PDB file of C-alpha atoms in Angstrom:
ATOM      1  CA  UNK H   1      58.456  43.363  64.984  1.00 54.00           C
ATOM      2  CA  UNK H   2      61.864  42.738  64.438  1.00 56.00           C
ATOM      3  CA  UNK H   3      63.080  39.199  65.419  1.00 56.00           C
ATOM      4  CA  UNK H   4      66.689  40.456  66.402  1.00 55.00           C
ATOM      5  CA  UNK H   5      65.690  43.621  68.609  1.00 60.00           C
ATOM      6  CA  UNK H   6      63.329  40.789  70.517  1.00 58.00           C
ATOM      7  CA  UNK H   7      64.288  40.956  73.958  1.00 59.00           C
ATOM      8  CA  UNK H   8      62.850  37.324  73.731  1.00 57.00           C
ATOM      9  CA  UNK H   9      65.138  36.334  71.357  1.00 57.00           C
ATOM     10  CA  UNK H  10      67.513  33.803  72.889  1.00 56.00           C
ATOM     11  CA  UNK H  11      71.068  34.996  73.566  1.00 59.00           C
ATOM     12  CA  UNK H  12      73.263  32.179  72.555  1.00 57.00           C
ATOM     13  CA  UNK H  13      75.907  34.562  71.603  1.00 58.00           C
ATOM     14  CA  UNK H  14      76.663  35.303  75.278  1.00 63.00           C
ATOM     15  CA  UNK H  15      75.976  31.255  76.740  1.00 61.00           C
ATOM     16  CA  UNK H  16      78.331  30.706  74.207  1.00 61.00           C
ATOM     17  CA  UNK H  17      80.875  33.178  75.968  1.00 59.00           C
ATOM     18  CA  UNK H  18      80.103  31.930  78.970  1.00 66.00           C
ATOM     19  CA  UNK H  19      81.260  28.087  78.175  1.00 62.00           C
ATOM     20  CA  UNK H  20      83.775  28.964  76.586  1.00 60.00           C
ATOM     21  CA  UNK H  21      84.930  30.852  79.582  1.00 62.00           C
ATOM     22  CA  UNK H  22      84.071  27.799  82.023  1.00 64.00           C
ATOM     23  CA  UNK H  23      86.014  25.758  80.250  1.00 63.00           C
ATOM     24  CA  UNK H  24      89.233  28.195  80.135  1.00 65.00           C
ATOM     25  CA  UNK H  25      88.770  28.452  83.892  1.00 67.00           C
ATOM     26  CA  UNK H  26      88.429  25.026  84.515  1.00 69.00           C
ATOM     27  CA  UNK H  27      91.537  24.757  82.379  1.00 76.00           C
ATOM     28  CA  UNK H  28      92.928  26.898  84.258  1.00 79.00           C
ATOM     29  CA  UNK H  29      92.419  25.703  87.900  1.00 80.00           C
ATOM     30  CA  UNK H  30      93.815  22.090  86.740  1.00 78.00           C
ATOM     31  CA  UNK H  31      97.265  23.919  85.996  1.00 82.00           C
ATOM     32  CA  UNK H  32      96.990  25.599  88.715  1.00 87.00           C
ATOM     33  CA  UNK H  33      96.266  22.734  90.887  1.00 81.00           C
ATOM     34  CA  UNK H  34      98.890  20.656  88.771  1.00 85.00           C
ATOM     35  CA  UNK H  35     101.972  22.847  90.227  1.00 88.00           C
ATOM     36  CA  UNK H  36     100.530  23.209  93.642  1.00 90.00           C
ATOM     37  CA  UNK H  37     100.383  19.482  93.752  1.00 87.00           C
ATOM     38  CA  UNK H  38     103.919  18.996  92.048  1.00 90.00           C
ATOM     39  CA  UNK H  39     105.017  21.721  94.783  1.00 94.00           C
ATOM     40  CA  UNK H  40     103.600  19.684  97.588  1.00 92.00           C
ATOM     41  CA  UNK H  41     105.267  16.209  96.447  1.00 92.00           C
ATOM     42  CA  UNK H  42     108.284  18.052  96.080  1.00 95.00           C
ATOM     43  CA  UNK H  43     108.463  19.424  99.166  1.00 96.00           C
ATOM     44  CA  UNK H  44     107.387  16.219 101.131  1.00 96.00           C
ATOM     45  CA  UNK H  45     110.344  14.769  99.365  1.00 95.00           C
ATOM     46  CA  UNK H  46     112.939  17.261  99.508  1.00 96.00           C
ATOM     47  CA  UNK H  47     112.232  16.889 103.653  1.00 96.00           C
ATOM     48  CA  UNK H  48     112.387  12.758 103.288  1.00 97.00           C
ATOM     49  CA  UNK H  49     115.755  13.560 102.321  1.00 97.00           C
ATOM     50  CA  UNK H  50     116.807  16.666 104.104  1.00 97.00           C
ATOM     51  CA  UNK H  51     116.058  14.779 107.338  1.00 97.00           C
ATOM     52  CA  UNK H  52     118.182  11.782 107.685  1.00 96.00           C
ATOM     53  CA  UNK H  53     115.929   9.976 110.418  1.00 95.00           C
ATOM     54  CA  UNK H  54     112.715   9.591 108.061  1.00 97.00           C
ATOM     55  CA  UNK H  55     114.687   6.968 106.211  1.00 96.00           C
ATOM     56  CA  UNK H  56     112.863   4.290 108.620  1.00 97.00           C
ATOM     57  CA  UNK H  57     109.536   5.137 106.580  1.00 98.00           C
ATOM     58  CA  UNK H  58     111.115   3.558 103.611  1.00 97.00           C
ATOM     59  CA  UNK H  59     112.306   0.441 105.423  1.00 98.00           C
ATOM     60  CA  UNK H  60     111.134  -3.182 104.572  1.00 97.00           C
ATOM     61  CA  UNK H  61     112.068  -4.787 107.595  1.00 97.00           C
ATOM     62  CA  UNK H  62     111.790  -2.288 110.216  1.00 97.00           C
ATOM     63  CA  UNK H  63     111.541  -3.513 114.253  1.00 97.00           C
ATOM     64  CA  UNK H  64     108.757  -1.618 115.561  1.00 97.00           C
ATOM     65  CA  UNK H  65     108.754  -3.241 118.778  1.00 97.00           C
ATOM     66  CA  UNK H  66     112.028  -2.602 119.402  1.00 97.00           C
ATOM     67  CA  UNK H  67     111.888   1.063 118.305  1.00 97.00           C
ATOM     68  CA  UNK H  68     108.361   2.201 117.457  1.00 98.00           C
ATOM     69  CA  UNK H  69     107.106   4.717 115.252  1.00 98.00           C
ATOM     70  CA  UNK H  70     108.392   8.413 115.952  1.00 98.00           C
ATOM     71  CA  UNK H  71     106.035  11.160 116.467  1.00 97.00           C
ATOM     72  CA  UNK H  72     108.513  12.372 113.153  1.00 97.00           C
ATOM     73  CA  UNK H  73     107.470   9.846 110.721  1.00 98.00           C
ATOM     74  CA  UNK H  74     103.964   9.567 111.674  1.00 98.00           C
ATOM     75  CA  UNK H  75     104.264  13.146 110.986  1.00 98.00           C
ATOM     76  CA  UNK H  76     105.822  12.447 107.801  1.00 98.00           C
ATOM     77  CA  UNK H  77     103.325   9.639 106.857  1.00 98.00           C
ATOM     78  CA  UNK H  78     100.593  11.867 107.529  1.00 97.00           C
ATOM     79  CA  UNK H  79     101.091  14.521 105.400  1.00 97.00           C
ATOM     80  CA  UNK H  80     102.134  11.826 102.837  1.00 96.00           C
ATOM     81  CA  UNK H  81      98.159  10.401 103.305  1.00 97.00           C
ATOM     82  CA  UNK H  82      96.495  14.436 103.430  1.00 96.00           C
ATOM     83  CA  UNK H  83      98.725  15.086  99.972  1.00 94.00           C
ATOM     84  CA  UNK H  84      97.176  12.195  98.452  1.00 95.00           C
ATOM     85  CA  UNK H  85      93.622  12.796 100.039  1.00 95.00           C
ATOM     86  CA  UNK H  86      93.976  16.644  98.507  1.00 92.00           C
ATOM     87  CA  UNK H  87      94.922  14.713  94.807  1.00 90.00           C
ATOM     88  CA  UNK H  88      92.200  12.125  95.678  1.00 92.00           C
ATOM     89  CA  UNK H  89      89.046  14.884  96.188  1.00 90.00           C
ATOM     90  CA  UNK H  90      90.490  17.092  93.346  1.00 89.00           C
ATOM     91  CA  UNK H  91      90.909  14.418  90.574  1.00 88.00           C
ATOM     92  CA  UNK H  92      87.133  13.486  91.581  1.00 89.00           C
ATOM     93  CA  UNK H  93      85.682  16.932  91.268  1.00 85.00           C
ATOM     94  CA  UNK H  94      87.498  17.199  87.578  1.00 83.00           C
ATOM     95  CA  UNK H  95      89.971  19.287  89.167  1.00 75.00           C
ATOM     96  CA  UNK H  96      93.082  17.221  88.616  1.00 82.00           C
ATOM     97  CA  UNK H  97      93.717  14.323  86.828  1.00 81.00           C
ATOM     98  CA  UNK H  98      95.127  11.540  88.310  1.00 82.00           C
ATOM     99  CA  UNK H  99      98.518   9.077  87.267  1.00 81.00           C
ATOM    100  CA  UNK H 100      96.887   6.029  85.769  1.00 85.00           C
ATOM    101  CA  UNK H 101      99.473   4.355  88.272  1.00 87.00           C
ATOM    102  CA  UNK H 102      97.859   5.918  91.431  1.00 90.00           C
ATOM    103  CA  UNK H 103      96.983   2.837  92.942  1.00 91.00           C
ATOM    104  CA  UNK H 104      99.979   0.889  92.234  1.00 92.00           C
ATOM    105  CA  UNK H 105     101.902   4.387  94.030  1.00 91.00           C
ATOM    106  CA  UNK H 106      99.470   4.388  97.283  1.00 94.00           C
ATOM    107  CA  UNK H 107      99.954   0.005  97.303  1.00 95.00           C
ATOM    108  CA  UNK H 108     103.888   0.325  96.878  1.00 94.00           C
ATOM    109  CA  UNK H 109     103.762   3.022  99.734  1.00 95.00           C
ATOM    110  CA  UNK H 110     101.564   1.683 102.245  1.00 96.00           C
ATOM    111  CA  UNK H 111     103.305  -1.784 101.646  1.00 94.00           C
ATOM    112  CA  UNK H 112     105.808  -0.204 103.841  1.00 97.00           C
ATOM    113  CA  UNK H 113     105.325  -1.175 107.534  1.00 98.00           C
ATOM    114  CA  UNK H 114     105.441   2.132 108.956  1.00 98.00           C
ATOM    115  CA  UNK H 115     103.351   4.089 106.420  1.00 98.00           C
ATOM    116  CA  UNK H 116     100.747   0.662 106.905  1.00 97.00           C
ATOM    117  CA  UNK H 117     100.639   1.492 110.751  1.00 98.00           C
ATOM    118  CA  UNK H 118     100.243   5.141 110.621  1.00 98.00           C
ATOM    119  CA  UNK H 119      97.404   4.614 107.919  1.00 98.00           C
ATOM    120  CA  UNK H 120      95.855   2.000 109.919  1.00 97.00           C
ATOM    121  CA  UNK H 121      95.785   4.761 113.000  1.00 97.00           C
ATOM    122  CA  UNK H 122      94.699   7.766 110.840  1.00 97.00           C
ATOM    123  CA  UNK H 123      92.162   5.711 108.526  1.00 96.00           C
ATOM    124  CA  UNK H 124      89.454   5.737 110.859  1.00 97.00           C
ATOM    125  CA  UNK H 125      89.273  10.017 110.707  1.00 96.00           C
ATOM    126  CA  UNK H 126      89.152   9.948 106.732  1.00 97.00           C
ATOM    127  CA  UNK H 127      85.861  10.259 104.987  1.00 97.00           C
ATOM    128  CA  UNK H 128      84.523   6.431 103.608  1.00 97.00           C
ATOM    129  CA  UNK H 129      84.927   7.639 100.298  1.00 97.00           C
ATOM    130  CA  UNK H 130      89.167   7.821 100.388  1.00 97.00           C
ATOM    131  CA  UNK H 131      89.467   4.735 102.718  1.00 97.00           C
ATOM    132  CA  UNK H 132      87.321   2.440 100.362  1.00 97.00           C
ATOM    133  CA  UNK H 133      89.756   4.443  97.717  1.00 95.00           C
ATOM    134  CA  UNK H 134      92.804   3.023  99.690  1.00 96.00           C
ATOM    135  CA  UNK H 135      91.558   0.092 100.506  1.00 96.00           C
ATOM    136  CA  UNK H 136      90.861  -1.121  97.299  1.00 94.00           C
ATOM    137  CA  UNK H 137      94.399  -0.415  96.130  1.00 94.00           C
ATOM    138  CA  UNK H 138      96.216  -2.377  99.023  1.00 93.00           C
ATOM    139  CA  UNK H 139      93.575  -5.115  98.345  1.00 90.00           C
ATOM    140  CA  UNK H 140      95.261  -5.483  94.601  1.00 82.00           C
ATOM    141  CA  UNK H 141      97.859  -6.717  96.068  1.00 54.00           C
ATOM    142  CA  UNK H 142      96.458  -9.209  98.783  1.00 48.00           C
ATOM    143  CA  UNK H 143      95.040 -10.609  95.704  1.00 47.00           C
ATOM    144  CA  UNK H 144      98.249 -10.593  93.466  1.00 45.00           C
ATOM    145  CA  UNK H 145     100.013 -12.316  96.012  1.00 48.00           C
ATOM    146  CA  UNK H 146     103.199  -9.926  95.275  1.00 49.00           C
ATOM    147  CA  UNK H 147     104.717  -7.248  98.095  1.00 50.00           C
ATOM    148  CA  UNK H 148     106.205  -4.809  95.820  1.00 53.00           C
ATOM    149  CA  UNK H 149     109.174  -4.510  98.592  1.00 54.00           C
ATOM    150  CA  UNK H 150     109.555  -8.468  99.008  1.00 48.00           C
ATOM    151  CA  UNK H 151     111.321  -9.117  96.031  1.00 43.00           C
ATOM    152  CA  UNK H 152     115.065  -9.412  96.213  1.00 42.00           C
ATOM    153  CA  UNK H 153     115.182  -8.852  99.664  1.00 42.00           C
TER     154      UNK H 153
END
């Protein structure tokens, strides 16, 4: 009895083709979820400055009381927060890998008092996993002492 025409011979020939394959998809759906993601950022930003009234989400000192938050940049703040959900789940299924700087981003952002409000509304319909995420990262700073929009103001 021949040992190669076994048909209980392993076939490591074809697991071999199909890791290899795995890992070229895998490969694969990072780029592709690299440029969607680049796409989306762009896009949220190219609309923070097509639209002249979202300014207000970037503002240190705004007066809420005296004009609160706009159904346009809670809008705006949102989709911020879902973009960074989306790169949040991916980078922990191994589809995307995060900046190193993520947290620092998602602290400078949300140090912001109209992003802070919106996520403060919103936080309560994410999953526990993504609010402990942001959490953690605005808590680097309550521990740092330093408001990266404080200084020079």
């Amino acid at each position: 009895h021949d040992y190669f025409s076994s048909p209980h011979r392993p076939r490591v020939g074809g697991l071999v083709f199909t890791a290899l394959a795995l890992r070229a998809d895998t490969k694969s759906r990072r780029a592709e979820n690299l440029i969607r993601i680049t796409e989306n950022h762009r896009d949220l930003w190219t609309r923070f400055d097509a639209v002249p009234t979202l300014r207000r989400v970037l503002d240190p000192h705004p007066d809420l009381d005296a004009q609160p938050i706009t159904h346009e940049e809670a809008r705006f703040v949102q989709f911020m927060i879902l973009h960074l959900h989306t790169t949040f789940h991916l980078a922990r299924s191994g589809l995307y890998q995060q900046p190193k700087s993520i947290k620092d981003d998602v602290r400078s952002l949300l140090t912001f008092p109209v992003p802070r409000n919106v996520w403060g509304a919103l936080k309560a319909f994410q999953d526990q996993e993504f609010v402990e995420f942001v959490e953690s990262a605005l808590r680097t700073e309550t521990q740092s002492g330093d408001s990266p929009h404080s200084k020079g103001d």
